[in-house]
mmCIF file of C-alpha atoms in Angstrom:
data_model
loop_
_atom_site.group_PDB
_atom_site.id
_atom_site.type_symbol
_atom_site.label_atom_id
_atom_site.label_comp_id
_atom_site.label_asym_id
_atom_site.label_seq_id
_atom_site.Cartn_x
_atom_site.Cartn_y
_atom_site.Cartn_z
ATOM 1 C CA UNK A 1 -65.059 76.496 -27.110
ATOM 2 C CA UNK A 2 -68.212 76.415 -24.951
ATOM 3 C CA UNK A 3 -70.434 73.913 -24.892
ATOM 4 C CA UNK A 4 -73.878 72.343 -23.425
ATOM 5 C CA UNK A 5 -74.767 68.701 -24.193
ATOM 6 C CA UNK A 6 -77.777 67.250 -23.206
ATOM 7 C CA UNK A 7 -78.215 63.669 -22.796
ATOM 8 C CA UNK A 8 -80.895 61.576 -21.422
ATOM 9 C CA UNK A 9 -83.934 62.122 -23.051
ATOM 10 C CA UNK A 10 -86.421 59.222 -24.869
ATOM 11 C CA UNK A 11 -89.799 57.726 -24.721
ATOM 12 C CA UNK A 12 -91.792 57.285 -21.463
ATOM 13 C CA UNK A 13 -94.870 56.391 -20.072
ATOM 14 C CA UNK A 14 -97.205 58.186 -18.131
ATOM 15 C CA UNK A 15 -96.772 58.476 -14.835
ATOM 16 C CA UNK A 16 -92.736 57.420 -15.459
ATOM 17 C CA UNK A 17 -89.207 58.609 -14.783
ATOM 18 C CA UNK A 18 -86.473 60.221 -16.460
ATOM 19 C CA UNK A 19 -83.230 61.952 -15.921
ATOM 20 C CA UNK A 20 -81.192 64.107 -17.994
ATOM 21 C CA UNK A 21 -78.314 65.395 -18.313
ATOM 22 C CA UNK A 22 -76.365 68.302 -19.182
ATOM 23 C CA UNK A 23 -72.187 68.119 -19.761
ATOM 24 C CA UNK A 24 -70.871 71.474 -19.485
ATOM 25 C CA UNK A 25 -67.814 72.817 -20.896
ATOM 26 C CA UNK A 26 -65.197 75.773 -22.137
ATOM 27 C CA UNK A 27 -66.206 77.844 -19.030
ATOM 28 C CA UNK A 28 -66.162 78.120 -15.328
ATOM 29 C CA UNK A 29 -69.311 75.886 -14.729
ATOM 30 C CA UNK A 30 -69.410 76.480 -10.737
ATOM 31 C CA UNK A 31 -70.209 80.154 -11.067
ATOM 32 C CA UNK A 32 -72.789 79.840 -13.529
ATOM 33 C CA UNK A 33 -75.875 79.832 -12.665
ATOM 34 C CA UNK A 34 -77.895 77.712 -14.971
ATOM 35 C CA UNK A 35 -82.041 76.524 -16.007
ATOM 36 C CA UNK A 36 -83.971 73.923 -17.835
ATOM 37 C CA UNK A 37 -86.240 75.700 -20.673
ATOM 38 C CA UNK A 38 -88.597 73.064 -22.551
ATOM 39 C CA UNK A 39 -90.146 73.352 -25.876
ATOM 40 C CA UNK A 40 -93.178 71.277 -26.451
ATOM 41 C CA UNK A 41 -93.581 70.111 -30.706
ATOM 42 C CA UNK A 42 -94.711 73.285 -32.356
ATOM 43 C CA UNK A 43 -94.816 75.912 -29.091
ATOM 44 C CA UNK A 44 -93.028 78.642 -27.497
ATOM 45 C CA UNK A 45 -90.457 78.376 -25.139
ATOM 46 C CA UNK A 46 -91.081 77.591 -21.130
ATOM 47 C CA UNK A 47 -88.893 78.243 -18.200
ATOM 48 C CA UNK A 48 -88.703 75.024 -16.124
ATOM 49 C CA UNK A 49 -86.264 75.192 -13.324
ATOM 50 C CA UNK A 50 -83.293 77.061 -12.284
ATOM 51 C CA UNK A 51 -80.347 76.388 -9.850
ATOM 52 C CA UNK A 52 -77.461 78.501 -7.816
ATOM 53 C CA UNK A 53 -74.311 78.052 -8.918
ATOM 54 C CA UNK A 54 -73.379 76.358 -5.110
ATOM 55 C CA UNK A 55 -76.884 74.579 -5.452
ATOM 56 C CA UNK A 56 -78.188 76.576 -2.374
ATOM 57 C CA UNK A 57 -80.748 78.195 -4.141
ATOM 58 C CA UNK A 58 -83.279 76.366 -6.539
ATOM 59 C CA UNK A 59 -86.839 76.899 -8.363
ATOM 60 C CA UNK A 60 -89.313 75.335 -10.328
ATOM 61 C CA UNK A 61 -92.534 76.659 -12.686
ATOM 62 C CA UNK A 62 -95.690 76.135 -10.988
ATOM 63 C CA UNK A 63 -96.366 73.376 -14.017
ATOM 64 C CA UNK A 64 -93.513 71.239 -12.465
ATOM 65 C CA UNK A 65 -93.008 72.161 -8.905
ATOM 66 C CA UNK A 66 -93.117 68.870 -6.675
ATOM 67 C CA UNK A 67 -92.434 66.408 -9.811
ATOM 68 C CA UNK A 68 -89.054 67.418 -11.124
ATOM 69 C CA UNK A 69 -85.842 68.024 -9.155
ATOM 70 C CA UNK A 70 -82.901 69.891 -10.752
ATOM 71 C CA UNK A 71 -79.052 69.743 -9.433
ATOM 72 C CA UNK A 72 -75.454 69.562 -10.254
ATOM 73 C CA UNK A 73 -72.560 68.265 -9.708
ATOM 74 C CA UNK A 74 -69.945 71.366 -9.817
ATOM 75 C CA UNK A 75 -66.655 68.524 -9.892
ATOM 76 C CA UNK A 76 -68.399 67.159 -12.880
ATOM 77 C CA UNK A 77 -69.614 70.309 -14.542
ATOM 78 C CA UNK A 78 -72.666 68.444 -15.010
ATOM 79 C CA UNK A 79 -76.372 69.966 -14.061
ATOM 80 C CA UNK A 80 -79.185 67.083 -14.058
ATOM 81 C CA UNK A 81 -83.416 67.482 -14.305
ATOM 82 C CA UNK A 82 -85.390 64.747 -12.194
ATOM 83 C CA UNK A 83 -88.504 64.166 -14.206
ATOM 84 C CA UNK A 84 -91.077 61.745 -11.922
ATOM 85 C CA UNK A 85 -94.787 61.126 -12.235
ATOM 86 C CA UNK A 86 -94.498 62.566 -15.764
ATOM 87 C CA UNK A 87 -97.778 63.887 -17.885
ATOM 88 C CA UNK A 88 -98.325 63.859 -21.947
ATOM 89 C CA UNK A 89 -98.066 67.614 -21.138
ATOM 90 C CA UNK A 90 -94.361 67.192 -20.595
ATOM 91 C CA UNK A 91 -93.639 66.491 -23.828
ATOM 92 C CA UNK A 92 -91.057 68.535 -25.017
ATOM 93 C CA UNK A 93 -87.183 69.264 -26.347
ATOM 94 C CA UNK A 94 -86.017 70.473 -22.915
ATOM 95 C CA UNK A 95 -82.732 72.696 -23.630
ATOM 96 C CA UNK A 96 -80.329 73.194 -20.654
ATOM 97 C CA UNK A 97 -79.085 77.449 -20.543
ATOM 98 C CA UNK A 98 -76.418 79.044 -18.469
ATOM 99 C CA UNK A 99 -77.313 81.871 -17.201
ATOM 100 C CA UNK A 100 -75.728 85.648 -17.119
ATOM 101 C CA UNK A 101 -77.734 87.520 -14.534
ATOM 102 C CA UNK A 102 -81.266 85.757 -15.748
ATOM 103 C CA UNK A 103 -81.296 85.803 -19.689
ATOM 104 C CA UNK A 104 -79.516 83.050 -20.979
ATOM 105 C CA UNK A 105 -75.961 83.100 -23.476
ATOM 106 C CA UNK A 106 -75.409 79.663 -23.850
ATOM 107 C CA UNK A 107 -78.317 76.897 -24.985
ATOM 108 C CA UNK A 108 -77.514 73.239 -25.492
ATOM 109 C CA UNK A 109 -78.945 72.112 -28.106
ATOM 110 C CA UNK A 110 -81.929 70.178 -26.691
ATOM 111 C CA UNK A 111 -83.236 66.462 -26.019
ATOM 112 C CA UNK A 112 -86.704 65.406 -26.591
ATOM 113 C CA UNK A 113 -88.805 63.583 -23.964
ATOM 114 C CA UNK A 114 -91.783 62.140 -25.353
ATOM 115 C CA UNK A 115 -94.565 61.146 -22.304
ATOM 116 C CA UNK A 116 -97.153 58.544 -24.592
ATOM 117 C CA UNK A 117 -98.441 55.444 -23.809
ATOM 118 C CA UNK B 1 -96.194 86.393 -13.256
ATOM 119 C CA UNK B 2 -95.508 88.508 -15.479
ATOM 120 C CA UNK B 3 -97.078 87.788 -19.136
ATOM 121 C CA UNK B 4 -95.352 89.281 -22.320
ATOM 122 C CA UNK B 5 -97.595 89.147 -26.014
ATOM 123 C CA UNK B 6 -95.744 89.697 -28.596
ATOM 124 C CA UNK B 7 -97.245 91.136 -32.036
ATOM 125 C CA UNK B 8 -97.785 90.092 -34.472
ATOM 126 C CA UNK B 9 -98.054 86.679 -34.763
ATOM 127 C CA UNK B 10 -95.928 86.722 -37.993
ATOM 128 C CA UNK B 11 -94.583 89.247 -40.268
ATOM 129 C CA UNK B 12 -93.447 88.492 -43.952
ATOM 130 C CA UNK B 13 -91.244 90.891 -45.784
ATOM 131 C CA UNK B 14 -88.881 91.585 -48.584
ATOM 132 C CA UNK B 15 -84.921 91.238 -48.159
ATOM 133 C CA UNK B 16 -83.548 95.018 -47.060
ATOM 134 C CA UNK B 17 -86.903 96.098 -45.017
ATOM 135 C CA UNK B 18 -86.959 96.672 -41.475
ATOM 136 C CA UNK B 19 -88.613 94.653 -38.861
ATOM 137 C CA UNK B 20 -90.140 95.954 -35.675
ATOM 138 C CA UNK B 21 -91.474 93.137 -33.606
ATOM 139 C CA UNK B 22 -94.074 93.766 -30.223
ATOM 140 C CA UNK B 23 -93.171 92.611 -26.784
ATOM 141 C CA UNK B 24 -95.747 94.094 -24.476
ATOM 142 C CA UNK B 25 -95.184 93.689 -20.622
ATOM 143 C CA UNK B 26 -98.885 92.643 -18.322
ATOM 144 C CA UNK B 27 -96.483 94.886 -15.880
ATOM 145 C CA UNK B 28 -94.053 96.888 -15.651
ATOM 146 C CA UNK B 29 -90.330 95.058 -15.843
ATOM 147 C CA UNK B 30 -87.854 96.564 -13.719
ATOM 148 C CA UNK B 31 -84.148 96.977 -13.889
ATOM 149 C CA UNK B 32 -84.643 96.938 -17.999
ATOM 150 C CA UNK B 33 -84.978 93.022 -17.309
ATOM 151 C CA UNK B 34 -85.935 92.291 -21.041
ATOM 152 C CA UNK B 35 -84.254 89.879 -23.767
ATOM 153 C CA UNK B 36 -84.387 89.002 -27.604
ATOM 154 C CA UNK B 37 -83.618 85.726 -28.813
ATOM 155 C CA UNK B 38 -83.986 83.931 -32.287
ATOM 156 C CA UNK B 39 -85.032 80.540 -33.272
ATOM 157 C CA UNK B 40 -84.394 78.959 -36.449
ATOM 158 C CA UNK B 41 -85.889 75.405 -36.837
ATOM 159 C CA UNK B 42 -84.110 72.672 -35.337
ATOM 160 C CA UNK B 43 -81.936 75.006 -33.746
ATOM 161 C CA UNK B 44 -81.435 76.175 -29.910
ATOM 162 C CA UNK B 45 -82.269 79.714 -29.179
ATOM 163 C CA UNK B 46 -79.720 82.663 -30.018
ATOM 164 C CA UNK B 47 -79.508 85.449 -27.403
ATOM 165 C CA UNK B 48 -79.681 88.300 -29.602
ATOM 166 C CA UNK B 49 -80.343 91.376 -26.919
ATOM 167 C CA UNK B 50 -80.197 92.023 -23.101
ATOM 168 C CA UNK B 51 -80.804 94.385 -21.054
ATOM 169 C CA UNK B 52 -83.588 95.938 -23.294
ATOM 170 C CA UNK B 53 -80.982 97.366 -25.857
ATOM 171 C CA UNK B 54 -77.265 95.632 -24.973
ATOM 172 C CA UNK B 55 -76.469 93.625 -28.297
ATOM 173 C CA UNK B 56 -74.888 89.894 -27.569
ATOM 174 C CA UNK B 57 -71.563 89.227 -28.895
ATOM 175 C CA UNK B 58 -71.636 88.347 -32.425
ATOM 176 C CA UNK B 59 -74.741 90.048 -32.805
ATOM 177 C CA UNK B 60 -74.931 92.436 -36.161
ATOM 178 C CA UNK B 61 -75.971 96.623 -35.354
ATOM 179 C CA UNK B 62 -78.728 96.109 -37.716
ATOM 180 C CA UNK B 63 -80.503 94.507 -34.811
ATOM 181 C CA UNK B 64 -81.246 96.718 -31.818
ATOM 182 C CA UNK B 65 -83.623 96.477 -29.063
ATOM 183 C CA UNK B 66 -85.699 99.286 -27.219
ATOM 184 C CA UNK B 67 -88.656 99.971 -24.895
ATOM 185 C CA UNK B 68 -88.991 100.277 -21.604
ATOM 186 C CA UNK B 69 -91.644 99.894 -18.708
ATOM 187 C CA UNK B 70 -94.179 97.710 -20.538
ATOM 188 C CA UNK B 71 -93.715 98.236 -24.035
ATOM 189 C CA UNK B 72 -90.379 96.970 -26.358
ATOM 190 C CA UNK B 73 -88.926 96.607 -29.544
ATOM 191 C CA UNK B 74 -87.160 94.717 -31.455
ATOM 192 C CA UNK B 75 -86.180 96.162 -34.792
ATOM 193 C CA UNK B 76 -84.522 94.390 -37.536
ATOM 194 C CA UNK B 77 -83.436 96.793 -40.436
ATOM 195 C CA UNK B 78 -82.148 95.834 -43.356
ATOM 196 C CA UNK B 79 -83.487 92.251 -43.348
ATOM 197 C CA UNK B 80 -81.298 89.144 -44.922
ATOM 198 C CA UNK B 81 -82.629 85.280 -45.776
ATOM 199 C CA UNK B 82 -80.467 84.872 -42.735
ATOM 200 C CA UNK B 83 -83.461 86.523 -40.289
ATOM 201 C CA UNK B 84 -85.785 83.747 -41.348
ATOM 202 C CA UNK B 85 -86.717 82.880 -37.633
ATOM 203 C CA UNK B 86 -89.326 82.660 -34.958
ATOM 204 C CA UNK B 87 -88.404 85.425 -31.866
ATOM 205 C CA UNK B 88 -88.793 85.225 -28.462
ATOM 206 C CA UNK B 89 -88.916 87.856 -25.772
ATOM 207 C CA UNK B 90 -88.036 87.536 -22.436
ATOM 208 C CA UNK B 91 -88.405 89.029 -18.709
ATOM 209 C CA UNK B 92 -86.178 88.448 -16.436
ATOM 210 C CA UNK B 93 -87.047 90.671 -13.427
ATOM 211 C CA UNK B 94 -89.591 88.895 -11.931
ATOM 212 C CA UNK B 95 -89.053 85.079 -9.181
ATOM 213 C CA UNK B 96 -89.594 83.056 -12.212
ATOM 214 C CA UNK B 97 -88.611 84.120 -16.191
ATOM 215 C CA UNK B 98 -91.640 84.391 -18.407
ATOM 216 C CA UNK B 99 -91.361 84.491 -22.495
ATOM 217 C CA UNK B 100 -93.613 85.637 -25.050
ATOM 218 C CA UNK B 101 -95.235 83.566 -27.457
ATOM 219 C CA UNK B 102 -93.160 84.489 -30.378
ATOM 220 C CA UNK B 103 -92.917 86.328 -33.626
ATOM 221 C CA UNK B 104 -92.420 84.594 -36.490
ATOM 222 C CA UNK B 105 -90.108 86.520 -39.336
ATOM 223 C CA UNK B 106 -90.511 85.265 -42.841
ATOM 224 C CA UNK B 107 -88.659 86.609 -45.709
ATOM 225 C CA UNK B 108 -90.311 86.910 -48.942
#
């Protein structure tokens, strides 16, 4: 069966750090392109971040470009967001997605990040 | 970037009626570069349609999707307690995906 697990989420202060996680499995991770959607309490769903299956090829929202980093680790089947100088606007359930030619078929099932002092 | 609005912001109705949900395109979205997906609380996001009209597996024919250059549809006939949801469209034509703000189903 296919699966997305998120891990790494929690509570943070302004201005902090955080990575998370996402464990892939069930299907051929390395050709799957795959994103970062968040979810702040109450709202709509934003894109955040999207990578290349061979990691060549990355991008970021304009919200987060130049504070968070995504990547993976293809022998792991593992995809990762760097969150850094984080905002209370960044609060959210950020859901990891694999992509099939840019909607998305498979969600994880979210973790929260909460940015509060 | 593209910006979708959905309409309207929510839409109660009675088991067995039909849906029809609003995603309208601030441009025109090429390639038929539009999804569905629903939301039930607590939940992750269900792909429902690509493509503008292409079902996802699993997905019942009661649900179909149309539209095309700015203006689509989602249309839900035959509604079930099951469709209680919030739903999302989505371009995906554009350098960075873009979703609407949602539609909220509620089910009398």
């Amino acid at each position: 069966e296919v699966h997305l697990v998120e891990s790494g989420g929690g509570l943070v202060q302004p201005g902090g750090s955080l990575r998370l996680s996402c464990a892939a499995s069930g299907f051929t991770f390395s050709t799957s392109w795959m994103h970062w959607v968040r979810q702040a309490p109450g709202k709509g769903l934003v894109w955040v971040s999207r990578i290349s299956s061979d990691e060549s090829t990355t991008g970021h929202a304009d919200s987060v470009r130049g504070r968070f980093t995504i990547s993976r680790d293809n022998a792991k089947h593992t995809l990762y967001l760097q969150l850094s100088s984080l905002r209370d606007e960044d609060t959210a359930v950020y859901y990891c997605a694999r992509s099939a030619g840019g909607y998305f078929d498979l969600w994880g099932r979210g973790t929260l990040v909460t940015v509060s002092s | 970037e593209i910006v979708l609005t959905q309409s309207p912001g929510t839409l109660s109705l009675s088991p067995g009626e039909r849906a029809t949900l609003s995603c309208r395109a601030s441009q025109t979205i090429i390639s038929s570069y539009l999804a569905w997906y629903q939301q039930k609380p607590g939940q992750a996001p269900r792909l429902l349609i690509y493509g503008v009209s292409s079902r996802a597996t699993g997905i019942p024919d009661r649900i179909s999707g149309s539209g095309s250059g700015t203006d689509f549809t989602l249309t839900i006939s035959r509604l079930e307690p099951e469709d209680s949801a919030v739903y999302y469209c989505q371009q995906y034509g554009g350098s960075s995906q873009t979703f609407g703000q949602g539609t909220k189903v509620e089910i009398k």
